[in-house]
XYZ file of C-alpha atoms in Angstrom:
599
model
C -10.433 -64.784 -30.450
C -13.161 -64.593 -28.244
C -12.888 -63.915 -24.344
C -15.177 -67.726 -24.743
C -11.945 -68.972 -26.545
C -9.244 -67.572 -24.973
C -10.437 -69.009 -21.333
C -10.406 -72.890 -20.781
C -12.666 -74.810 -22.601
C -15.881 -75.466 -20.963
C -14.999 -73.184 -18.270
C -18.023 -70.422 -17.578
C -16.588 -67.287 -16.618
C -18.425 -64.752 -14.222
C -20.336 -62.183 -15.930
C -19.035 -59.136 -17.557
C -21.276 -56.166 -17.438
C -22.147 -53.724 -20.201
C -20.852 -50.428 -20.176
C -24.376 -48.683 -19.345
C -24.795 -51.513 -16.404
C -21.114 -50.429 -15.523
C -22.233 -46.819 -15.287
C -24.827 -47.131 -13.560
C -23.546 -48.905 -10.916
C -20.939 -46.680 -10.333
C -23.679 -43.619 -10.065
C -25.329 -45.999 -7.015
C -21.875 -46.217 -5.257
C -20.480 -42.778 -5.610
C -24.282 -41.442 -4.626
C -23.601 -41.596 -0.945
C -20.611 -38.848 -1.310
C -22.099 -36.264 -3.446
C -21.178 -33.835 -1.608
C -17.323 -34.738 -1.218
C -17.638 -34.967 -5.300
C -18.999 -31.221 -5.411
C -16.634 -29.904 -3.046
C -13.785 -31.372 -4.939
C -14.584 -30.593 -8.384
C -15.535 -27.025 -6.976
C -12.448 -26.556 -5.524
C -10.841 -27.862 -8.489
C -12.807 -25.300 -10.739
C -11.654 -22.344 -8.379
C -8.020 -23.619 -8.367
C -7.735 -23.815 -12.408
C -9.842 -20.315 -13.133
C -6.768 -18.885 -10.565
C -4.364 -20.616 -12.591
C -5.513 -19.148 -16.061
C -4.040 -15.741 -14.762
C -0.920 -16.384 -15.561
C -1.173 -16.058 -18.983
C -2.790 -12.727 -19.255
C -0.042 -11.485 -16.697
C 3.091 -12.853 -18.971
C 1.496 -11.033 -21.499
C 1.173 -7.854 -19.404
C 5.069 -7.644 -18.974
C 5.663 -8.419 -22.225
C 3.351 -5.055 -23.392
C 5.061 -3.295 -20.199
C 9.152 -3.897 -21.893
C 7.675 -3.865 -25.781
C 6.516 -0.385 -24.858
C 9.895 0.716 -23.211
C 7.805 1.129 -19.876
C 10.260 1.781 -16.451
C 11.274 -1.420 -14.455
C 8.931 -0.271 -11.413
C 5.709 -1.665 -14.048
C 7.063 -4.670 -13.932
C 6.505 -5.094 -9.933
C 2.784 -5.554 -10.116
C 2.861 -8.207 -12.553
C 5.262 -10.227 -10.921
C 4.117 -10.055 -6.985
C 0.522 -11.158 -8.712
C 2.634 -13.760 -10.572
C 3.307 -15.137 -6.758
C -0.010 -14.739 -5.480
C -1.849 -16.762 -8.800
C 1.133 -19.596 -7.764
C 0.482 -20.031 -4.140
C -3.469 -19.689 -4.677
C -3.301 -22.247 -6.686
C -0.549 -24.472 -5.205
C -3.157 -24.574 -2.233
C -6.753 -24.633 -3.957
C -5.692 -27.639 -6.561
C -3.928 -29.654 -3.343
C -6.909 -29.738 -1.919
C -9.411 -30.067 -4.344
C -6.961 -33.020 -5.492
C -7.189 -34.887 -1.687
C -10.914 -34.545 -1.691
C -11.132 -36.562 -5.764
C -8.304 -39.129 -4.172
C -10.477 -39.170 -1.492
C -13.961 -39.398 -2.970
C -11.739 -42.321 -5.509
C -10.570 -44.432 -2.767
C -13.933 -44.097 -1.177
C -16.047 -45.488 -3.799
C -13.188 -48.266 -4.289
C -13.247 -49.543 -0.864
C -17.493 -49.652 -1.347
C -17.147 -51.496 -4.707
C -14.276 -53.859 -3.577
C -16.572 -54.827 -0.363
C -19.560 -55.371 -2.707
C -17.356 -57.240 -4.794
C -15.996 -59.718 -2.058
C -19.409 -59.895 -0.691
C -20.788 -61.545 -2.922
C -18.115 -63.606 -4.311
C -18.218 -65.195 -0.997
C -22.103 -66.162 -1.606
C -21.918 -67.502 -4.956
C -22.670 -71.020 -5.205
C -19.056 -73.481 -4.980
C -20.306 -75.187 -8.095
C -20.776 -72.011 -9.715
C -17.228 -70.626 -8.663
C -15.738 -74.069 -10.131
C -17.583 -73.916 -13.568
C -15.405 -70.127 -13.656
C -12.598 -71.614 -12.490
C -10.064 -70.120 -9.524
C -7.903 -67.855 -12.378
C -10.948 -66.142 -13.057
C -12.184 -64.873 -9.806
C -8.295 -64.024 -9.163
C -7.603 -62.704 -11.870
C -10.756 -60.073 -10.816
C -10.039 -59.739 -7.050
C -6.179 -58.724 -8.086
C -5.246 -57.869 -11.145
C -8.732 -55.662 -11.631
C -8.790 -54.292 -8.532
C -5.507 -53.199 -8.952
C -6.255 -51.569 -11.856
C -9.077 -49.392 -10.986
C -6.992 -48.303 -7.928
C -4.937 -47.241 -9.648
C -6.655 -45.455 -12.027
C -8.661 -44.170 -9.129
C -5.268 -42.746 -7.225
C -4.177 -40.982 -9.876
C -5.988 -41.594 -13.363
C -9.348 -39.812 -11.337
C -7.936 -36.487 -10.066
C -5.491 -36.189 -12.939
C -8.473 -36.380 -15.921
C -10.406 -34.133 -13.114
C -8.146 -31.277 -13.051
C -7.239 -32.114 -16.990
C -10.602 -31.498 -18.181
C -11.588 -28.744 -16.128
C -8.579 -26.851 -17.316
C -9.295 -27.429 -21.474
C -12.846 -26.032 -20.923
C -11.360 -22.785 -18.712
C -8.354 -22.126 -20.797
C -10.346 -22.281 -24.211
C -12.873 -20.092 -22.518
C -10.209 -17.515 -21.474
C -8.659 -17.868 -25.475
C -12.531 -17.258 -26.505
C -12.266 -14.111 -24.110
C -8.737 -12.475 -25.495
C -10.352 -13.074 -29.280
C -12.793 -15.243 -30.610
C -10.732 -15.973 -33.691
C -7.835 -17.444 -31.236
C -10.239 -20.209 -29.889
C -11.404 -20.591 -33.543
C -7.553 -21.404 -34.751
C -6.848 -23.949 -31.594
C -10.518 -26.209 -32.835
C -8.415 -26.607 -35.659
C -6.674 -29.471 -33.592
C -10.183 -31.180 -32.465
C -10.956 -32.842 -35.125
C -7.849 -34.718 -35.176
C -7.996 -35.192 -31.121
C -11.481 -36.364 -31.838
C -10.509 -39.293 -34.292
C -7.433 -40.295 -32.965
C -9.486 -40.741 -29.225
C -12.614 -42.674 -31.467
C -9.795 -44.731 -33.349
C -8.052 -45.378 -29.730
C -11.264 -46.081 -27.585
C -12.926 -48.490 -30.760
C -9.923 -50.578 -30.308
C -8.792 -50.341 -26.832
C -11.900 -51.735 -25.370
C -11.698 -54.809 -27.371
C -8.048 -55.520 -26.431
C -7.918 -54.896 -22.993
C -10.980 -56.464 -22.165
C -9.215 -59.614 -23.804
C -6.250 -58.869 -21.969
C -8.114 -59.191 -18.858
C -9.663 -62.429 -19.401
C -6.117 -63.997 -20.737
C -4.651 -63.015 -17.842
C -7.492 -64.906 -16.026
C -6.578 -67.884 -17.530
C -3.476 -67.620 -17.544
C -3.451 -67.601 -13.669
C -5.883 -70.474 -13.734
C -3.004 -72.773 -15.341
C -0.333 -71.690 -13.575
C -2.643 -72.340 -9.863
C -3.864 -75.829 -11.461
C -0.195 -76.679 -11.931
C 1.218 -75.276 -8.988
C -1.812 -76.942 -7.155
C -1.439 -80.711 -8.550
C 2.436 -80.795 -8.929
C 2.674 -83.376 -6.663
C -0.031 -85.261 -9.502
C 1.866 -83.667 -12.502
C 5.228 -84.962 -11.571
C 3.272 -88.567 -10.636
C 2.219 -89.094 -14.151
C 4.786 -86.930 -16.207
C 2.349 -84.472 -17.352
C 5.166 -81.660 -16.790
C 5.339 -81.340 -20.673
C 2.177 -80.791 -21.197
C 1.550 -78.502 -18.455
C 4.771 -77.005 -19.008
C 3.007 -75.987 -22.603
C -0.055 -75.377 -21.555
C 1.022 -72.045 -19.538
C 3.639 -71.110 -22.139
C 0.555 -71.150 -24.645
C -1.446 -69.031 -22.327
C 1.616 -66.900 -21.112
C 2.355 -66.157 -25.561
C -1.866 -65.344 -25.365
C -1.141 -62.489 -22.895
C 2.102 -61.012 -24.313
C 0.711 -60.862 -27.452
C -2.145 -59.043 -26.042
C 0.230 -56.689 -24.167
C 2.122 -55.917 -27.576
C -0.909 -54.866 -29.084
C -1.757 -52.933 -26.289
C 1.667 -51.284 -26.935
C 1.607 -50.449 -30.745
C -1.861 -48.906 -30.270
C -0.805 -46.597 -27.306
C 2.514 -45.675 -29.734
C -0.502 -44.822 -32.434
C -2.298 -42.666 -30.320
C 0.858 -40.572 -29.055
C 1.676 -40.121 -32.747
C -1.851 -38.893 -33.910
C -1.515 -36.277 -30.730
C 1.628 -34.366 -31.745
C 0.337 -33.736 -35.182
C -2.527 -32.484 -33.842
C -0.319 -30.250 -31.343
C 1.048 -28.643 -34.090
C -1.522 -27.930 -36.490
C -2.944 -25.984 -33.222
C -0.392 -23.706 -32.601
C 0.606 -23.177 -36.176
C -2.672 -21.701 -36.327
C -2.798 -19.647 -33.199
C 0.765 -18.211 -33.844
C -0.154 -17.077 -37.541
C -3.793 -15.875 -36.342
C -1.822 -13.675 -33.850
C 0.496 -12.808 -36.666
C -2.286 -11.486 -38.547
C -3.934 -9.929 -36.024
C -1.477 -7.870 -34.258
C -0.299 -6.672 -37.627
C -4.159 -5.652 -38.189
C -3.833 -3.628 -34.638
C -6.735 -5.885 -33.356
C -4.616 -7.362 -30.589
C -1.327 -6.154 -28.733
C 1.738 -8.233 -28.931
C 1.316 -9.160 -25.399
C -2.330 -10.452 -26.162
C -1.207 -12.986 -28.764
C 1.700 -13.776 -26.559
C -1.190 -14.677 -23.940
C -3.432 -16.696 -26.487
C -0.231 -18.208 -28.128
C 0.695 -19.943 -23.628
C -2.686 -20.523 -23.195
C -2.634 -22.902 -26.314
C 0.680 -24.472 -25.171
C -0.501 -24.965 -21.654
C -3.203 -26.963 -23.101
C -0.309 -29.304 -23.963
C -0.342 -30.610 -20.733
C -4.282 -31.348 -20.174
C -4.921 -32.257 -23.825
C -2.479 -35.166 -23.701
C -2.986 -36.090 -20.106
C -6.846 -36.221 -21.054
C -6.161 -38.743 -23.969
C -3.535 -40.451 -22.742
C -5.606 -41.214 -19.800
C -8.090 -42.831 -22.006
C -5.619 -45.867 -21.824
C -5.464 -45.980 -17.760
C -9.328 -45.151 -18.629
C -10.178 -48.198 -20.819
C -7.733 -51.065 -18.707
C -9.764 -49.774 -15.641
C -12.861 -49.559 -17.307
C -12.175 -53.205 -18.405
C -11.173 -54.236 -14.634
C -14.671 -52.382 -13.807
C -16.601 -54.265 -15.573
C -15.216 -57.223 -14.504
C -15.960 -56.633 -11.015
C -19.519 -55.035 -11.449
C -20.389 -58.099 -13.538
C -19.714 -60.164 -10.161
C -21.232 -57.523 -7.711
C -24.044 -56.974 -10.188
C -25.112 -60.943 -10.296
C -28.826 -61.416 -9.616
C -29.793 -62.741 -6.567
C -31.099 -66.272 -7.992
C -27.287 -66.739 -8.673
C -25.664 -66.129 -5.455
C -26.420 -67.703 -1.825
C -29.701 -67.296 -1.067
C -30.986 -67.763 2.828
C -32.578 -70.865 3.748
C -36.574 -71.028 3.117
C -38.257 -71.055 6.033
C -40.706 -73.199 6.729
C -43.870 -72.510 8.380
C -44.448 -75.720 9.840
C -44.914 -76.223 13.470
C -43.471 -79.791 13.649
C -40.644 -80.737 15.199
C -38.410 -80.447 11.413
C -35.488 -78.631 11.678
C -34.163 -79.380 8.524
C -36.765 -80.047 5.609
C -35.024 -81.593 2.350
C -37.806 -82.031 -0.552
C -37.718 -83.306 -3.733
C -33.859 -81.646 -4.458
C -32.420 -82.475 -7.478
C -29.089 -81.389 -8.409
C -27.244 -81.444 -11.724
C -23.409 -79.951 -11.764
C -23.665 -79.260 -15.586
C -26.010 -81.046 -18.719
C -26.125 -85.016 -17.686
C -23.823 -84.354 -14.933
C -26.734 -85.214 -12.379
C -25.577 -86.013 -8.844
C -29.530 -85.804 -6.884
C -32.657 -87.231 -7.837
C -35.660 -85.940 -6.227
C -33.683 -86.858 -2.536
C -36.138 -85.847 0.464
C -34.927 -85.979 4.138
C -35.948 -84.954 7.280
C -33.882 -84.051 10.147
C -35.722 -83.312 13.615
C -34.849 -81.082 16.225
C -31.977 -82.138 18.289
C -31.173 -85.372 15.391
C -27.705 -86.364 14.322
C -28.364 -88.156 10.880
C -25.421 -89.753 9.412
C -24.895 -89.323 5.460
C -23.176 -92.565 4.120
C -22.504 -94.222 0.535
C -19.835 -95.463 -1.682
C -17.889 -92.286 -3.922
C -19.733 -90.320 -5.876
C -22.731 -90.845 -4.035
C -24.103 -87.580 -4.035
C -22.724 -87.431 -0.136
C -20.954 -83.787 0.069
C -23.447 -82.550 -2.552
C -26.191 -83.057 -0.092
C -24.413 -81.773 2.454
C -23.514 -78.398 0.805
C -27.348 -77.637 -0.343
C -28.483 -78.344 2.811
C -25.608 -75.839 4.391
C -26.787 -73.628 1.380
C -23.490 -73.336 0.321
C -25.100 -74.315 -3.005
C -28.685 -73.917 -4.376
C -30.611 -76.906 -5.754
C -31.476 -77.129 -9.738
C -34.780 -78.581 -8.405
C -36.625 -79.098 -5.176
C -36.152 -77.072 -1.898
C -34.492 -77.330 1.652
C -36.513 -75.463 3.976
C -34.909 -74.656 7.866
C -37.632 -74.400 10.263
C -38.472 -71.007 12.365
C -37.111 -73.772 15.444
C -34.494 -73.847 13.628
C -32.948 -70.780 14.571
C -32.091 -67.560 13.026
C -32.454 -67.799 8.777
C -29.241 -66.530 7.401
C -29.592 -63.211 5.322
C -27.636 -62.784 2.076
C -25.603 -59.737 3.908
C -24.543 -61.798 6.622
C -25.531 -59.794 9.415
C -27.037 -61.707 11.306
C -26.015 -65.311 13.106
C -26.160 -68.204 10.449
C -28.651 -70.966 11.031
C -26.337 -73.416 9.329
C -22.691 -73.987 9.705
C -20.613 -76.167 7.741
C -17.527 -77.715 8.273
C -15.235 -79.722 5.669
C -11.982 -81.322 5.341
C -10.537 -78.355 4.002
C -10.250 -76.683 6.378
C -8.450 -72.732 6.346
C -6.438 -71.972 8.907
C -6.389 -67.728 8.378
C -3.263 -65.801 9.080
C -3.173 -64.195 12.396
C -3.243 -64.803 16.027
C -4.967 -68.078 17.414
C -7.623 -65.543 19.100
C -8.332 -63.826 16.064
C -8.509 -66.393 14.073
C -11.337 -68.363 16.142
C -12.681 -64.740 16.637
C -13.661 -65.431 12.899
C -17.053 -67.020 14.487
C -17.956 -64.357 16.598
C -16.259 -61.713 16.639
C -17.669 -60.205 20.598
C -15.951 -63.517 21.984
C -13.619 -62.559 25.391
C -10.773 -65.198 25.712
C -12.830 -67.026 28.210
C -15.323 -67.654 25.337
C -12.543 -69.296 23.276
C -11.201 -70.771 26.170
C -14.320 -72.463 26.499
C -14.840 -73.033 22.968
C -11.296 -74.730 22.520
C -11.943 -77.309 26.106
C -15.378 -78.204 24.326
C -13.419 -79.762 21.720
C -10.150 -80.782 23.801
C -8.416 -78.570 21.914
C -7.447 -76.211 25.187
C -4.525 -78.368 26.636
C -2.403 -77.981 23.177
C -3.438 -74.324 22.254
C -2.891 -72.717 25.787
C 0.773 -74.957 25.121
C 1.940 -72.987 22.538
C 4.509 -70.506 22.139
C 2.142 -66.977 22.717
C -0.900 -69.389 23.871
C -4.087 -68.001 22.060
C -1.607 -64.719 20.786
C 0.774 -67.405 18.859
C 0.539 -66.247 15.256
C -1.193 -69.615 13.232
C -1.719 -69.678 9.362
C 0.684 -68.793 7.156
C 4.151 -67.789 7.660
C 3.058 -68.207 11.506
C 2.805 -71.393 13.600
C 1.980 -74.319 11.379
C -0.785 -76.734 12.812
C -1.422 -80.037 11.665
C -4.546 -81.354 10.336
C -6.115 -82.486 13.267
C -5.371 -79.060 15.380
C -6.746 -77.140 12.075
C -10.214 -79.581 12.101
C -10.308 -78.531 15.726
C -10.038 -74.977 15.604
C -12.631 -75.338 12.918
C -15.007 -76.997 15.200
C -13.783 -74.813 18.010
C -15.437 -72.140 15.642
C -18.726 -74.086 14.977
C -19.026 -73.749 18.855
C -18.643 -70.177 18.777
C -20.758 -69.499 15.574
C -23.475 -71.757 18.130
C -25.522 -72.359 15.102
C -28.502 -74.341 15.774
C -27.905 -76.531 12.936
C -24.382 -77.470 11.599
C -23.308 -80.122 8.811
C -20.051 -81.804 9.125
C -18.857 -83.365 5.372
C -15.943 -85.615 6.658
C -14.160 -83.491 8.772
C -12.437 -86.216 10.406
C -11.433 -87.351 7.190
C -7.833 -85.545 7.465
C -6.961 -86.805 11.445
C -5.037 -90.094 9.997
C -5.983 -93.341 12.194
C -4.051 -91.898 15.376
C -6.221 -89.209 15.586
C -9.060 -90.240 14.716
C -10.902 -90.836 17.690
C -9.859 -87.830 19.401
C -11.291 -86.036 16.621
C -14.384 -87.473 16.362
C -14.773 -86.968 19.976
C -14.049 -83.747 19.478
C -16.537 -83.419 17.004
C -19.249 -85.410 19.136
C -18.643 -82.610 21.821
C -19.255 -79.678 19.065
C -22.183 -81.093 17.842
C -24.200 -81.745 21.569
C -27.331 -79.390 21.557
C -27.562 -79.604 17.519
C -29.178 -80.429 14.952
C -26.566 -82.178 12.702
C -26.247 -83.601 9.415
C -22.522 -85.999 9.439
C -21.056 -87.174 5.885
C -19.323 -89.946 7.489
C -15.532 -91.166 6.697
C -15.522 -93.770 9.034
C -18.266 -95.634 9.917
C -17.610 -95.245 13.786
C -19.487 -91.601 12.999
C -22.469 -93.612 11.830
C -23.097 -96.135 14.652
C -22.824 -93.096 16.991
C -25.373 -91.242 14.844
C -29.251 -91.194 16.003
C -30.376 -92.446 12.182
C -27.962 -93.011 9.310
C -29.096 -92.479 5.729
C -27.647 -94.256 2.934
C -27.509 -92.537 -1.123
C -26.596 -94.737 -3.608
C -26.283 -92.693 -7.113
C -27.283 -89.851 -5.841
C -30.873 -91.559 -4.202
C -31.412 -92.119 -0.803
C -31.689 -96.178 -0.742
C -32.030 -96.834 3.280
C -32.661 -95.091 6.524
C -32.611 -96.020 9.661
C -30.807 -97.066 12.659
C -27.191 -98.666 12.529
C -28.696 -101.929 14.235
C -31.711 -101.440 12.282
C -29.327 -101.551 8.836
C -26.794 -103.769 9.606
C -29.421 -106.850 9.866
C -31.643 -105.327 7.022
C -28.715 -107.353 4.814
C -28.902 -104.152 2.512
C -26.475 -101.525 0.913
C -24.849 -100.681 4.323
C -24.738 -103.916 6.223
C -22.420 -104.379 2.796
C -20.568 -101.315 3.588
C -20.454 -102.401 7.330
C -19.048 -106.310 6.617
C -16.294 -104.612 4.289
C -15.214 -101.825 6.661
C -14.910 -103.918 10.093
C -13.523 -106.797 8.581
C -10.201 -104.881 6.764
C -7.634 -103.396 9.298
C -8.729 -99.844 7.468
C -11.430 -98.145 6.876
C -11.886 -97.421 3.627
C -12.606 -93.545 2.250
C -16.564 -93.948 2.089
């Protein structure tokens, strides 16, 4: 089954890199902290070549009492036996904080890269992958390479460093000692290629089941109230046990291979030292080599025990991070036509803020919502986006916040403007947009508003929050702007939450900001404080309105009107209403019914 298969059907997952792009990326991110890397690894070299000592030294005292030699020999030996210990106690600590180091380094780098440009992929393109996807990456695969990288890393480090020392030091005591242990590699050798030829296929699988296995279990979660509402609980109910059987069985073939591998190992263990311990046979009945010399080659074979396995072994942590790496370059590695690109600028001199031309928009193959739409907004305008559902309404609204990019046409923001956003964010956005669904982050009420501009003293919010009435009630609770908001804190209700939101559009002080219904969620007692509220954030800006209500429109300077995704009318809300057109309609229905209805 392919990754294709295993996810939901018709769902387009995020890219997976290739093992070379995976590679190579990680070269570029470790690059800035070369020298940590040589530092450790040198360490790490001096720390095992201390270590290989010991051998030679056992076999010293066992020459000293074969030989009948007087205790007092025996002091030597042993007080170096100390030294080699606490030499390399303290070398391979180090050498071991400097890989975890280096590790956690390039982790933090990748995982910023990572969430970087998550954040500026297109919404349409994060809903095509679906929310299990893009979780599945940002936990489960991150989680993996850390771990790997906190002790996988430093372990395989130390591991391999120590096989090519120790068979050096075998090749030193006798050539024909390092010649018997390679009588294990070939079996090593196969039983890694028959390990790695399979483990990348089924933990790359395992990866992407576990992505969708998280996307059923958040759709489900999500819509329970809808699940329970049309006794779909079966259904869903099967649909993650299908998904949840999809993952263990990938985990229990994950399971039998690793059992595979540890068998192939020990027979290669002993094959190894059978043929060191009857190549020291042979030679110290020859007289080539003492007994205390093919006691020596005989350890250093057995301490290779240790690295051997831990190498190999470590090609499972290796390939389930490698996986999770891939997974995560794939998304940090997307081209820049597929994430959030800044605005074009225009290099008009009129008074445009906002130049929409031509955009077309199309969520999928004849799923068009735009055709060929081209709008205007001046400096200073407040246009008003109206229409029935389905309209095209919040898809306007996102390209022109470039929260998505057009499939054809272009939205161009005028140097007037203000500042172009940059795809690294670091500099003030020339757009902001505001929805209903609105995020109220975890953390104090300061810190959360802070969100917008970080430099911001408490007057600042203070300010921000009386702009949009929202001082009286925040200053009133518990802590005032130090009250803890967001989850598991001080729960707000949907009007606070659209406030602090436009409290942060004042902040952000964007010269142009779109608004796609974000009164929609203040309920009819609300609503015109909101909207007021709103009013006040948008005074000095450019503005682009998807209006609920149709009190947003007659306040707006020029209303435009889609109808199937085409604009169909523009003008003034006088103007309109006696045009006897598509929103005088939508004007005679909403003010002559007690509610509005959800335009």
């Amino acid at each position: 089954m392919t990754p294709t298969d295993i996810a939901d059907e018709g769902a387009e997952l995020l890219p997976i890199a290739t093992g070379a792009r995976t590679r190579a990326a990680l070269r570029t991110v470790i690059r800035p902290d070369r020298g940590r890397a040589v530092l450790g690894l040198g360490v790490l070299v001096g720390a095992t070549a201390v270590g290989l000592l010991v051998q030679p030294l056992l076999g010293r005292i066992v020459d000293i009492v074969a030989d009948g030699r007087p205790a007092d020999a025996l002091t030597l030996p042993v007080v170096l036996l100390l030294v080699v210990a606490v030499v390399q106690g303290v070398t391979t600590t180090l050498g071991l904080t400097q890989v975890a180091r280096l590790g956690e380094t390039v982790l933090a780098r990748l995982r910023e890269q990572f969430i970087e440009r998550a954040l500026q992929l297109p919404a349409d393109r994060l809903e095509r992958a679906g929310a299990g996807d893009l979780t599945a990456r940002v936990t489960g695969d991150v989680a993996r390479v850390a771990e790997a990288v906190r002790s996988a890393l430093p372990e395989m480090a130390r591991s391999v460093l120590a096989i090519v020392l120790t068979l050096g030091a075998m090749a030193l005591l006798d050539v024909r000692f390092l010649l018997a242990a390679l009588l294990a590699v070939p079996v090593q050798a196969l039983t890694a290629r028959w390990y790695v030829r399979r483990a990348v296929t089924v933990y790359a699988d395992q990866r992407v089941a576990n992505g969708a296995q998280q996307q059923q279990l958040l759709e489900t979660i999500g819509g329970a109230v809808t699940v329970r509402g049309h006794r779909l609980a079966e259904q869903h109910t099967e649909k993650s046990a299908a998904r949840s059987r999809r993952a263990v069985e990938l985990t229990m073939r994950s399971v039998h291979l690793v059992l595979g591998f540890y068998a192939r190992l020990h027979i290669a263990e002993y094959i190894g030292l059978a043929a060191v311990l009857v190549t020291g046979f042979f030679l110290v009945r020859d007289g080539s080599v003492s007994i205390g010399t093919a006691t020596a080659a005989a350890l250093y074979f057995h301490s290779l025990f240790g690295p051997v396995n831990a190498a190999l072994v470590l090609l499972d942590d290796a390939q389930s991070a490698a996986a999770g790496l891939a997974r995560l370059v794939g998304v940090t590695d997307l081209k820049e036509s597929a994430v959030r690109l800044p605005h074009q600028r225009t290099g008009s001199t009129s008074e445009a803020a906002v130049t929409v031309d031509a955009v077309s928009h199309a969520y999928g193959p004849g799923r068009t919502v735009l055709h060929e739409v081209s709008l205007t907004l001046r400096a200073g305008e407040h246009v008003a986006l109206v229409g029935t559902s389905g309209a095209g309404k919040s898809t306007l609204a996102r390209l022109v916040a470039g929260v998505q990019q057009p499939t054809g046409g272009t939205v161009s923001v005028a140097p007037t403007g203000g500042t172009v956003s940059v795809v690294e964010g670091k500099t003030a956005p020339s757009v902001v947009l505001v929805t209903q669904e609105v995020h109220v982050f975890t953390g104090t009420l300061a810190e959360d508003l802070r969100l917008a501009c970080p430099d911001a003293t408490d007057a600042d919010l203070r300010t921000a929050l009386a702009t949009v009435y929202a001082l009286e009630w925040a200053e009133a609770l518990p802590e005032g702007l130090a009250t803890v908001v967001g989850e598991g804190g001080h729960r707000l209700d949907p009007a606070r939450a659209q406030q602090l939101a436009l409290a942060r559009l004042v902040l952000a002080d964007p010269p142009v900001a779109v608004l796609d219904e974000a009164t929609a969620e203040a309920g009819s007692a609300g609503a015109r404080t909101l909207e007021r509220s709103a009013e006040a954030a948008l005074a000095g800006r450019t503005a682009l309105v998807v209006a609920h209500r149709l009190t947003q429109a007659v306040a707006a300077d020029r209303i435009v009107v889609l109808e199937a995704g085409r604009v169909v009318e523009s003008g003034t809300h006088d103007e309109l209403r006696t045009a006897d057109g598509p929103y005088a309609a939508l004007w005679h229905a909403w003010s002559g019914s007690r509610a509005a209805p959800h335009l």
